[in-house]
Amino acid sequence: MTLSFKLLAGQKKIAPFWTFDYYQTFFDVDTYQVLHRIKGSVLPIPGRNFVRLYVRSNPDLYGPIWICATLIFTITISGNFSNFLLHRGEPQYHYVPEFRKVSIAATAIYAYAWLVPLALWGFLSWRHSKVMSMVSYSFMEIVCVYGYSLFIYIPTSILWIVHSEILRWVLMSLAMCLSGAVLMLTFWPAVREDNRKIAISTLAAIMLLHVLLAVGCGQYFFDQPESDHVQDAVTSIINVTKRTPQSR
């Protein structure tokens, strides 16, 4: 006898959660479906709901997991390579790969892709119990939205290698707008029947966390390391000290 587990699959009946078949259904997608969902995540169209158009028939974990894993490695590798290019040619510089940043990126990205959807699912479920006319989403559907919405940051993080602050901020803003639009178009139908203040606060919180992830990753992985700022300051002090006796 199958179970209806709303937390992970909405209204779809699936196998018991302790069986292999239960988890296999979350990876039951083909390449066309994944590419179609990726396309929908980078080309949001006003009035089109990502869950209703791409996910509701078959929410999956395959796309979100691989998108997050790919983003973790592209952002850390690109950040290391960017730092290498920044200091290439300096006689005192010795390149050392910063593998610790992989774990930091993994923690930040997977926490955002799983814990935020979990908190949002719990909040929307609570509000749905009070306002029955609200659109409801399952946990898996929310995970899919968040996972696929991160795809745009994969090519963006690669382009962040270029040492141009203006270009980086332009690319970051573009990625945040496209990815954020997917989230707004998806979750606005879920909160628009609720109290106006609660609806606006919910969307603002979604966008705030979204912006914090993008800006935080851009500044941490691609900004000039703090040690370099300290070294530059020390060098400047030494140079000033050396010039002082000469001026006397």
Short mmCIF file of C-alpha atoms in Angstrom, two decimals:
data_model
loop_
_atom_site.label_atom_id
_atom_site.label_comp_id
_atom_site.label_asym_id
_atom_site.label_seq_id
_atom_site.Cartn_x
_atom_site.Cartn_y
_atom_site.Cartn_z
CA MET A 1 0.00 0.00 0.00
CA THR A 2 1.46 3.36 -1.01
CA LEU A 3 1.58 6.52 1.09
CA SER A 4 0.67 10.08 0.22
CA PHE A 5 3.58 12.08 1.61
CA LYS A 6 2.76 15.74 1.03
CA LEU A 7 6.05 17.05 2.40
CA LEU A 8 7.99 15.59 -0.51
CA ALA A 9 5.54 14.98 -3.29
CA GLY A 10 2.39 17.01 -2.94
CA GLN A 11 -0.64 15.01 -3.97
CA LYS A 12 1.24 12.28 -5.86
CA LYS A 13 1.07 8.77 -4.35
CA ILE A 14 4.47 7.17 -3.99
CA ALA A 15 6.16 4.19 -2.35
CA PRO A 16 6.95 4.12 1.39
CA PHE A 17 9.88 6.38 2.27
CA TRP A 18 11.99 3.45 3.56
CA THR A 19 12.09 1.81 0.12
CA PHE A 20 14.47 2.46 -2.79
CA ASP A 21 11.54 3.10 -5.12
CA TYR A 22 10.52 6.09 -3.01
CA TYR A 23 13.78 7.92 -3.77
CA GLN A 24 14.07 6.63 -7.31
CA THR A 25 11.01 8.62 -8.33
CA PHE A 26 12.83 11.85 -7.54
CA PHE A 27 15.41 11.09 -10.25
CA ASP A 28 12.92 9.87 -12.84
CA VAL A 29 13.57 12.63 -15.38
CA ASP A 30 15.19 12.65 -18.80
CA THR A 31 17.64 15.10 -20.33
CA TYR A 32 14.92 16.95 -22.22
CA GLN A 33 12.94 17.64 -19.03
CA VAL A 34 16.02 18.92 -17.20
CA LEU A 35 17.05 21.17 -20.10
CA HIS A 36 13.49 22.41 -20.45
CA ARG A 37 13.41 23.37 -16.77
CA ILE A 38 16.82 25.03 -16.99
CA LYS A 39 15.60 27.06 -19.95
CA GLY A 40 12.53 28.12 -17.97
CA SER A 41 14.74 29.17 -15.02
CA VAL A 42 16.92 31.52 -17.09
CA LEU A 43 14.10 32.94 -19.23
CA PRO A 44 11.31 33.90 -16.80
CA ILE A 45 8.20 35.20 -18.51
CA PRO A 46 5.71 37.39 -16.62
CA GLY A 47 2.51 35.53 -15.85
CA ARG A 48 4.09 32.09 -16.11
CA ASN A 49 4.46 30.02 -12.97
CA PHE A 50 7.59 27.82 -12.94
CA VAL A 51 6.00 25.14 -10.76
CA ARG A 52 2.80 24.92 -12.79
CA LEU A 53 4.56 24.87 -16.17
CA TYR A 54 7.69 22.79 -15.50
CA VAL A 55 7.64 21.01 -12.14
CA ARG A 56 4.20 20.01 -10.91
CA SER A 57 3.82 16.96 -13.16
CA ASN A 58 7.10 15.45 -11.94
CA PRO A 59 9.24 17.29 -9.34
CA ASP A 60 12.81 15.98 -9.27
CA LEU A 61 16.02 16.11 -7.27
CA TYR A 62 18.35 15.27 -10.14
CA GLY A 63 18.50 18.80 -11.55
CA PRO A 64 18.77 20.70 -8.24
CA ILE A 65 21.48 18.40 -6.84
CA TRP A 66 23.67 18.58 -9.95
CA ILE A 67 23.14 22.30 -10.39
CA CYS A 68 24.21 22.93 -6.80
CA ALA A 69 27.23 20.61 -7.11
CA THR A 70 28.30 22.22 -10.37
CA LEU A 71 27.89 25.71 -8.93
CA ILE A 72 30.02 24.81 -5.90
CA PHE A 73 32.95 23.75 -8.09
CA THR A 74 32.64 26.50 -10.69
CA ILE A 75 32.52 29.23 -8.06
CA THR A 76 35.49 27.87 -6.09
CA ILE A 77 37.62 27.03 -9.14
CA SER A 78 36.82 30.37 -10.77
CA GLY A 79 37.61 32.19 -7.53
CA ASN A 80 40.98 30.43 -7.19
CA PHE A 81 41.82 31.07 -10.84
CA SER A 82 40.81 34.71 -10.49
CA ASN A 83 43.13 35.10 -7.51
CA PHE A 84 45.94 33.42 -9.46
CA LEU A 85 45.54 35.81 -12.39
CA LEU A 86 45.46 38.76 -10.01
CA HIS A 87 48.91 37.93 -8.58
CA ARG A 88 50.53 36.28 -11.59
CA GLY A 89 53.99 37.67 -12.19
CA GLU A 90 54.59 38.84 -8.63
CA PRO A 91 57.95 37.40 -7.44
CA GLN A 92 56.79 36.91 -3.83
CA TYR A 93 53.54 35.17 -4.80
CA HIS A 94 53.25 31.38 -4.60
CA TYR A 95 49.95 29.89 -5.69
CA VAL A 96 48.28 27.69 -3.09
CA PRO A 97 44.83 26.17 -3.92
CA GLU A 98 42.24 27.11 -1.31
CA PHE A 99 40.43 23.81 -0.94
CA ARG A 100 38.72 24.95 2.25
CA LYS A 101 36.54 27.23 0.12
CA VAL A 102 34.90 24.14 -1.42
CA SER A 103 33.41 23.18 1.94
CA ILE A 104 32.39 26.78 2.60
CA ALA A 105 30.67 27.02 -0.79
CA ALA A 106 28.97 23.64 -0.29
CA THR A 107 27.64 24.65 3.13
CA ALA A 108 26.30 27.98 1.90
CA ILE A 109 24.74 26.73 -1.33
CA TYR A 110 23.19 23.50 -0.04
CA ALA A 111 21.91 25.27 3.07
CA TYR A 112 20.24 27.85 0.83
CA ALA A 113 18.87 25.23 -1.55
CA TRP A 114 17.42 22.99 1.20
CA LEU A 115 16.92 24.85 4.47
CA VAL A 116 15.34 27.95 2.94
CA PRO A 117 12.80 25.84 0.97
CA LEU A 118 12.06 23.84 4.12
CA ALA A 119 11.39 27.00 6.14
CA LEU A 120 9.35 28.49 3.30
CA TRP A 121 7.32 25.29 2.87
CA GLY A 122 6.54 25.24 6.59
CA PHE A 123 5.51 28.89 6.58
CA LEU A 124 3.33 28.57 3.47
CA SER A 125 1.69 25.42 4.85
CA TRP A 126 0.88 27.28 8.07
CA ARG A 127 -0.57 30.21 6.17
CA HIS A 128 -2.53 27.89 3.89
CA SER A 129 -4.23 26.38 6.94
CA LYS A 130 -5.51 29.88 7.77
CA VAL A 131 -6.27 31.07 4.23
CA MET A 132 -7.65 28.10 2.33
CA SER A 133 -7.80 29.96 -0.98
CA MET A 134 -3.99 30.23 -1.13
CA VAL A 135 -2.06 28.20 -3.72
CA SER A 136 -0.10 25.42 -2.01
CA TYR A 137 3.26 23.93 -3.01
CA SER A 138 4.89 20.73 -1.82
CA PHE A 139 8.40 20.70 -0.34
CA MET A 140 9.78 18.98 -3.45
CA GLU A 141 8.28 21.61 -5.73
CA ILE A 142 9.88 24.41 -3.72
CA VAL A 143 13.24 22.61 -3.73
CA CYS A 144 13.00 22.32 -7.52
CA VAL A 145 12.31 26.03 -7.91
CA TYR A 146 15.26 27.00 -5.73
CA GLY A 147 17.59 24.44 -7.29
CA TYR A 148 16.89 25.35 -10.90
CA SER A 149 16.89 29.09 -10.12
CA LEU A 150 20.60 28.78 -9.19
CA PHE A 151 21.62 27.60 -12.66
CA ILE A 152 22.17 31.15 -13.97
CA TYR A 153 25.01 31.58 -11.46
CA ILE A 154 27.08 28.82 -13.08
CA PRO A 155 28.00 30.77 -16.25
CA THR A 156 27.99 33.99 -14.21
CA SER A 157 30.62 32.66 -11.78
CA ILE A 158 32.84 31.67 -14.71
CA LEU A 159 32.61 35.18 -16.17
CA TRP A 160 33.49 36.62 -12.75
CA ILE A 161 37.08 35.54 -13.46
CA VAL A 162 37.48 38.75 -15.44
CA HIS A 163 39.03 41.40 -13.18
CA SER A 164 36.53 44.18 -13.66
CA GLU A 165 34.41 45.26 -10.72
CA ILE A 166 31.91 46.97 -12.99
CA LEU A 167 31.49 43.86 -15.13
CA ARG A 168 31.14 41.64 -12.06
CA TRP A 169 28.43 43.80 -10.55
CA VAL A 170 26.59 44.02 -13.87
CA LEU A 171 26.68 40.22 -14.26
CA MET A 172 25.66 39.73 -10.64
CA SER A 173 22.75 42.13 -10.97
CA LEU A 174 21.58 40.44 -14.18
CA ALA A 175 21.77 36.99 -12.61
CA MET A 176 19.95 38.16 -9.48
CA CYS A 177 17.19 39.73 -11.56
CA LEU A 178 16.63 36.64 -13.72
CA SER A 179 16.84 34.17 -10.84
CA GLY A 180 14.85 36.40 -8.51
CA ALA A 181 12.14 36.82 -11.14
CA VAL A 182 11.65 33.04 -11.20
CA LEU A 183 11.14 33.05 -7.44
CA MET A 184 8.81 36.06 -7.46
CA LEU A 185 6.65 34.73 -10.32
CA THR A 186 6.41 31.38 -8.56
CA PHE A 187 5.64 32.46 -5.02
CA TRP A 188 3.47 35.50 -5.66
CA PRO A 189 0.45 33.28 -6.50
CA ALA A 190 1.06 31.44 -3.22
CA VAL A 191 0.84 34.56 -1.05
CA ARG A 192 -1.34 37.04 -2.95
CA GLU A 193 -4.53 35.86 -1.22
CA ASP A 194 -2.93 36.35 2.18
CA ASN A 195 -2.76 39.53 4.23
CA ARG A 196 -1.02 42.21 2.13
CA LYS A 197 1.68 42.94 4.72
CA ILE A 198 2.44 39.25 5.19
CA ALA A 199 2.58 38.68 1.43
CA ILE A 200 4.97 41.57 0.83
CA SER A 201 7.13 40.60 3.82
CA THR A 202 7.37 37.01 2.57
CA LEU A 203 8.48 38.07 -0.91
CA ALA A 204 10.92 40.59 0.58
CA ALA A 205 12.46 37.87 2.77
CA ILE A 206 12.80 35.55 -0.23
CA MET A 207 14.58 38.24 -2.24
CA LEU A 208 16.76 39.32 0.69
CA LEU A 209 18.13 35.80 1.20
CA HIS A 210 18.58 35.49 -2.56
CA VAL A 211 20.60 38.72 -2.76
CA LEU A 212 22.67 37.81 0.32
CA LEU A 213 23.73 34.51 -1.28
CA ALA A 214 24.74 36.14 -4.57
CA VAL A 215 26.55 39.13 -3.07
CA GLY A 216 28.16 37.02 -0.35
CA CYS A 217 29.58 34.51 -2.83
CA GLY A 218 30.76 37.25 -5.17
CA GLN A 219 32.53 39.16 -2.43
CA TYR A 220 34.00 36.17 -0.58
CA PHE A 221 35.22 34.06 -3.49
CA PHE A 222 36.22 36.80 -5.92
CA ASP A 223 37.19 39.78 -3.78
CA GLN A 224 40.87 40.40 -3.11
CA PRO A 225 41.86 38.25 -0.09
CA GLU A 226 42.15 40.04 3.24
CA SER A 227 45.77 38.93 3.57
CA ASP A 228 46.53 40.81 0.37
CA HIS A 229 45.02 44.00 1.79
CA VAL A 230 47.13 43.59 4.93
CA GLN A 231 50.24 42.93 2.88
CA ASP A 232 49.60 46.02 0.75
CA ALA A 233 49.15 48.13 3.88
CA VAL A 234 52.38 46.80 5.42
CA THR A 235 54.26 47.46 2.18
CA SER A 236 52.95 51.03 2.08
CA ILE A 237 54.05 51.64 5.69
CA ILE A 238 57.52 50.27 4.96
CA ASN A 239 57.87 52.47 1.91
CA VAL A 240 56.80 55.55 3.87
CA THR A 241 59.26 54.67 6.66
CA LYS A 242 62.08 54.33 4.17
CA ARG A 243 61.34 57.72 2.64
CA THR A 244 61.14 59.53 5.99
CA PRO A 245 64.93 59.66 6.72
CA GLN A 246 65.57 60.82 3.17
CA SER A 247 63.12 63.72 3.57
CA ARG A 248 64.98 64.80 6.73
#
